[in-house]
CSV table of C-alpha atoms in Angstrom, one decimal:
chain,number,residue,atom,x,y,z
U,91,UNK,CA,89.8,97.3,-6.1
U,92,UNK,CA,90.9,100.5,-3.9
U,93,UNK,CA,89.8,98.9,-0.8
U,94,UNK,CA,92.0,95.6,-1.6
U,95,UNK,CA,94.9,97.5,-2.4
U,96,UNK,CA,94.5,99.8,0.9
U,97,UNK,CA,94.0,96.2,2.6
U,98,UNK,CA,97.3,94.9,1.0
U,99,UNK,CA,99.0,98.2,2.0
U,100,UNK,CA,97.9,98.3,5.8
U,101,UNK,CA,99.2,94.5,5.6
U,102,UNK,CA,102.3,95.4,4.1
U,103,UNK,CA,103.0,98.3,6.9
U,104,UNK,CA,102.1,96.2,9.5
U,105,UNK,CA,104.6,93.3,8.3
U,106,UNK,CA,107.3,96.1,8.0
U,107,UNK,CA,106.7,97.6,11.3
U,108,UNK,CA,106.6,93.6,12.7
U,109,UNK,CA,110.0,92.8,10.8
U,110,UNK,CA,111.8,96.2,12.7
U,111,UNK,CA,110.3,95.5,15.7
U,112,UNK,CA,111.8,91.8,15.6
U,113,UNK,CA,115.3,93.2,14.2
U,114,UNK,CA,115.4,96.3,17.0
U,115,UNK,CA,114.1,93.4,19.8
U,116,UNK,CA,117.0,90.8,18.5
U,117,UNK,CA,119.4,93.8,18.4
U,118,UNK,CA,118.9,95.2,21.7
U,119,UNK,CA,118.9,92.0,23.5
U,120,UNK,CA,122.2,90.8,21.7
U,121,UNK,CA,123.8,94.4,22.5
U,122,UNK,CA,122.8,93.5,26.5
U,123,UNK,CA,123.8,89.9,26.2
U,124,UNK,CA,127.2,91.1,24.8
U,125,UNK,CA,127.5,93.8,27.6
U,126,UNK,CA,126.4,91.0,30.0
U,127,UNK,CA,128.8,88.8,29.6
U,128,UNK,CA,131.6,90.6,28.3
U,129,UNK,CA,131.8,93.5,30.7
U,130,UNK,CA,131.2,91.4,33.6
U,131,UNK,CA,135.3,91.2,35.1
U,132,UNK,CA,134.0,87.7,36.9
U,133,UNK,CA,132.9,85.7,34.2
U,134,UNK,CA,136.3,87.1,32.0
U,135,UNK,CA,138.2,85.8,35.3
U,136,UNK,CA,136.2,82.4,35.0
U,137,UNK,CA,137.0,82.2,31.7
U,138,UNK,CA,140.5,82.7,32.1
U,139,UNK,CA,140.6,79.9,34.6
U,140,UNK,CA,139.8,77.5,32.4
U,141,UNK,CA,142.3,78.6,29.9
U,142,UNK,CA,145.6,78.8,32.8
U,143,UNK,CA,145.1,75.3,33.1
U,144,UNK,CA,146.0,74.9,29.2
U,145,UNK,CA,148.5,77.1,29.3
U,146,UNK,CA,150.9,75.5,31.8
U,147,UNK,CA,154.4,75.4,30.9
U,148,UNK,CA,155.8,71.8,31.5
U,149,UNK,CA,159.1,70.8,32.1
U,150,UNK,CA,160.4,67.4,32.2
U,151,UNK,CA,164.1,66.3,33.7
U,152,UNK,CA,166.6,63.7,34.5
U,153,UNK,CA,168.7,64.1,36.9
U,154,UNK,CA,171.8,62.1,38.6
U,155,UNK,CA,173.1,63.0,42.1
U,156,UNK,CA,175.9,61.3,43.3
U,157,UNK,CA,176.3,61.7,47.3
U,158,UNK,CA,179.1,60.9,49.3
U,159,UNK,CA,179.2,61.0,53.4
U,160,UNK,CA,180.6,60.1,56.5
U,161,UNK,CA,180.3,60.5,60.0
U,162,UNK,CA,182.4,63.2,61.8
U,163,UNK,CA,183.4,64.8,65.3
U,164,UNK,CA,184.3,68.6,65.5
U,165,UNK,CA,185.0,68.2,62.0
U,166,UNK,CA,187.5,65.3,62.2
U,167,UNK,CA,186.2,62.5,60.1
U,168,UNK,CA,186.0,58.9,61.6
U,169,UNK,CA,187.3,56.0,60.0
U,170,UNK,CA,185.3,53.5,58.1
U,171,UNK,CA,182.2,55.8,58.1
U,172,UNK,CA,182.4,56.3,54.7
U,173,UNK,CA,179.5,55.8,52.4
U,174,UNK,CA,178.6,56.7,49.1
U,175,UNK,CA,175.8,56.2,46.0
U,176,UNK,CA,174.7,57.3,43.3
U,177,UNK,CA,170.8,58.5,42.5
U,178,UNK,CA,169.2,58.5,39.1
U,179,UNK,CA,165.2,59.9,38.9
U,180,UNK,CA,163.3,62.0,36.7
U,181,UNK,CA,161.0,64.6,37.9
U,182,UNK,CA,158.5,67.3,36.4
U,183,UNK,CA,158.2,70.8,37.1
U,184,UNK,CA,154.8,73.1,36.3
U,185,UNK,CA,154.9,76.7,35.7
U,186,UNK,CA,152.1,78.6,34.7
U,187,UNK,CA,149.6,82.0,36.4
U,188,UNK,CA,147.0,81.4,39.3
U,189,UNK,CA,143.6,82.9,38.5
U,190,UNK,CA,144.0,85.0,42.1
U,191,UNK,CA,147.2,86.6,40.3
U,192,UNK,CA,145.0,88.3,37.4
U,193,UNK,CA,143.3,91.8,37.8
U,194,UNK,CA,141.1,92.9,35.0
U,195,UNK,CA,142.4,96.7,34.9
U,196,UNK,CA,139.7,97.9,32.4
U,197,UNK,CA,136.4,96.4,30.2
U,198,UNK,CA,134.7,98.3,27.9
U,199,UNK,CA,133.4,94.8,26.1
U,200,UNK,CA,135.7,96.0,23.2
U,201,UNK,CA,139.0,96.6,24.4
U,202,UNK,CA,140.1,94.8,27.9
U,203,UNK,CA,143.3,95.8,29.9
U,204,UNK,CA,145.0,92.7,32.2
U,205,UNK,CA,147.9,92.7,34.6
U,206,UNK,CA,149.0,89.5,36.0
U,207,UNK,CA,150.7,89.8,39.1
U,208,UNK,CA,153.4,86.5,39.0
U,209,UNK,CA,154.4,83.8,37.0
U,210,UNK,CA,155.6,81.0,39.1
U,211,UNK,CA,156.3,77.0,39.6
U,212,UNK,CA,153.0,75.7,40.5
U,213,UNK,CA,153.9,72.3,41.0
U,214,UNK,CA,157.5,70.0,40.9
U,215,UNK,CA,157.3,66.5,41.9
U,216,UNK,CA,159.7,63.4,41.5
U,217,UNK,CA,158.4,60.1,39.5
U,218,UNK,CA,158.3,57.7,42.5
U,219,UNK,CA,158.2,54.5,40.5
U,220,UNK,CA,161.2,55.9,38.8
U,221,UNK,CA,163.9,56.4,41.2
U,222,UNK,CA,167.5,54.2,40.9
U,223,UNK,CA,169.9,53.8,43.3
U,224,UNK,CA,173.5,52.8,41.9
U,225,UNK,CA,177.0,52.0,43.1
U,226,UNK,CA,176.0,51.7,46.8
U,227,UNK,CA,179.7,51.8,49.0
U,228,UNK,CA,178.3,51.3,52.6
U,229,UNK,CA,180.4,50.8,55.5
U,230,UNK,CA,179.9,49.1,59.0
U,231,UNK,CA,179.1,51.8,60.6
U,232,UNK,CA,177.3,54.0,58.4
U,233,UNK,CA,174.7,52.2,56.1
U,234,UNK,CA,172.3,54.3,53.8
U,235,UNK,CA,168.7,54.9,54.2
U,236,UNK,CA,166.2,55.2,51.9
U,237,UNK,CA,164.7,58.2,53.3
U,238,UNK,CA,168.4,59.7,53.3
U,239,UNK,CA,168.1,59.4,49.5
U,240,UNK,CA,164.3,61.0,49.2
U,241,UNK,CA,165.7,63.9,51.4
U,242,UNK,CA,169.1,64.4,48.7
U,243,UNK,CA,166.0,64.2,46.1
U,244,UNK,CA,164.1,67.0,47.9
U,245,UNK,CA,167.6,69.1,48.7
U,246,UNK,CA,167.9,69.2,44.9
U,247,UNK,CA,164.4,70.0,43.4
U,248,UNK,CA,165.3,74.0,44.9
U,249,UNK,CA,168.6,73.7,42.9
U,250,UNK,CA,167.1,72.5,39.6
U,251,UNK,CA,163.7,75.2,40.2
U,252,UNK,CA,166.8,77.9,40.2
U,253,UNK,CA,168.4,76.9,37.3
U,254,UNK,CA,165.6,76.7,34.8
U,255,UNK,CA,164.4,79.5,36.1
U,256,UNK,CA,167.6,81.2,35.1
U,257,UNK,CA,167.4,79.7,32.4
U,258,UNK,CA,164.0,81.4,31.2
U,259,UNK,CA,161.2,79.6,32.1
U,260,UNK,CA,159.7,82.6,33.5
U,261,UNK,CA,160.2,84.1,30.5
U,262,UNK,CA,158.6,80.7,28.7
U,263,UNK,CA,155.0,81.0,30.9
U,264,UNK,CA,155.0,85.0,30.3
U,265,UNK,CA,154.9,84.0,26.1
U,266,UNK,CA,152.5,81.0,26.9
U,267,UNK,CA,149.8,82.6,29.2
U,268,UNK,CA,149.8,85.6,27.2
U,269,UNK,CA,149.0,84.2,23.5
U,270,UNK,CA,146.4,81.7,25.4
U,271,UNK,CA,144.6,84.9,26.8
U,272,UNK,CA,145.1,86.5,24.0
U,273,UNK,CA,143.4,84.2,21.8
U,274,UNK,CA,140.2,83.1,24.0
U,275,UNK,CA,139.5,87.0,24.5
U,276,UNK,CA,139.6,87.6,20.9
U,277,UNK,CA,137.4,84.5,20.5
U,278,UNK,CA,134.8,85.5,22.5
U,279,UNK,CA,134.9,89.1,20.7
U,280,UNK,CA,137.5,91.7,22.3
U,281,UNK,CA,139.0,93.7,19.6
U,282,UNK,CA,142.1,94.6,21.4
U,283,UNK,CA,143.5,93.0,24.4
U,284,UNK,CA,146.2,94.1,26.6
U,285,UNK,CA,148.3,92.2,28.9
U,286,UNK,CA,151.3,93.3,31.2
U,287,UNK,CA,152.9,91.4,33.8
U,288,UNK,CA,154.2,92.9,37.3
């Protein structure tokens, strides 16, 4: 009867010692695999990629420009050169952070520190299928070109980028990037994360 019970005993500290060495094995490797993946600034910098894209600001517009030209010499206009029309199209303007313009400051795996250098337009393009020419006035000498009407386009995508940007769009991508990287850091288990913009 002793012998069993010294039998059972043994078995019993031998399970124990088994179940801590599992737990302290399982523990340890976690703590690395946390360390590994969360202190590494690369991998928080691929992450972050992935999330910009998402985090684009996008601005959609309609604009009209009316144009009206003629043909001069020394600044003295000549007759019947007038010519003048009217273009309607809509374009799209991106805004967001490039992965280059973000510097992991400091990691500890708990608390992470970010500055992002810029906010900018990242893309602004014009709906080609979507462009309308109205009230055409040519004269004889002075007819309109379609590639004089892509080029007005083009002078006026700098003017509208200006105004929305005075308007706060900057502002708009700041608020945007920084709850997304706020959220997919405290997803992936930061406890505090800090982000300032240059």
């Amino acid at each position: 009867m002793l012998q069993k019970q010294k039998k059972n005993n043994k078995a019993l500290i031998l399970f124990t010692f088994l179940i801590l060495l599992i737990s302290g094995i399982y523990f340890i490797s976690n703590k690395y695999k946390k360390e590994s993946i969360y202190k590494d600034n690369i991998k928080v910098i691929n992450t972050l990629s992935q999330v910009l894209d998402i985090s684009t600001v996008k601005y959609n517009y309609s604009n009209i420009v009316e144009i009206k030209k003629d043909k001069s010499i020394s600044n003295i206009k000549i007759p019947f050169t007038e010519k003048s029309f009217i273009i309607k199209y809509n374009g799209i303007i991106n805004g967001g952070v490039k992965p280059e313009d973000i510097e992991v400051v400091s990691n500890t795996g708990d608390e992470i520190l970010i500055e992002i250098k810029k906010c900018q337009i990242l893309d602004h393009y014009i709906d080609d299928e979507n462009i309308y020419v109205y009230d055409i006035k040519n004269s004889i000498f002075n007819k309109l070109d379609i590639q004089e009407a892509l080029d007005e386009i083009s002078n006026c995508k700098k003017e509208y980028e200006e105004k929305i940007i005075s308007e706060g769009f900057m502002e708009e991508i700041q608020k945007n990037t920084k709850v997304s990287i706020e959220n997919i850091l405290k997803g992936i288990g930061y406890k505090e994360v800090v982000i300032n913009f240059k």
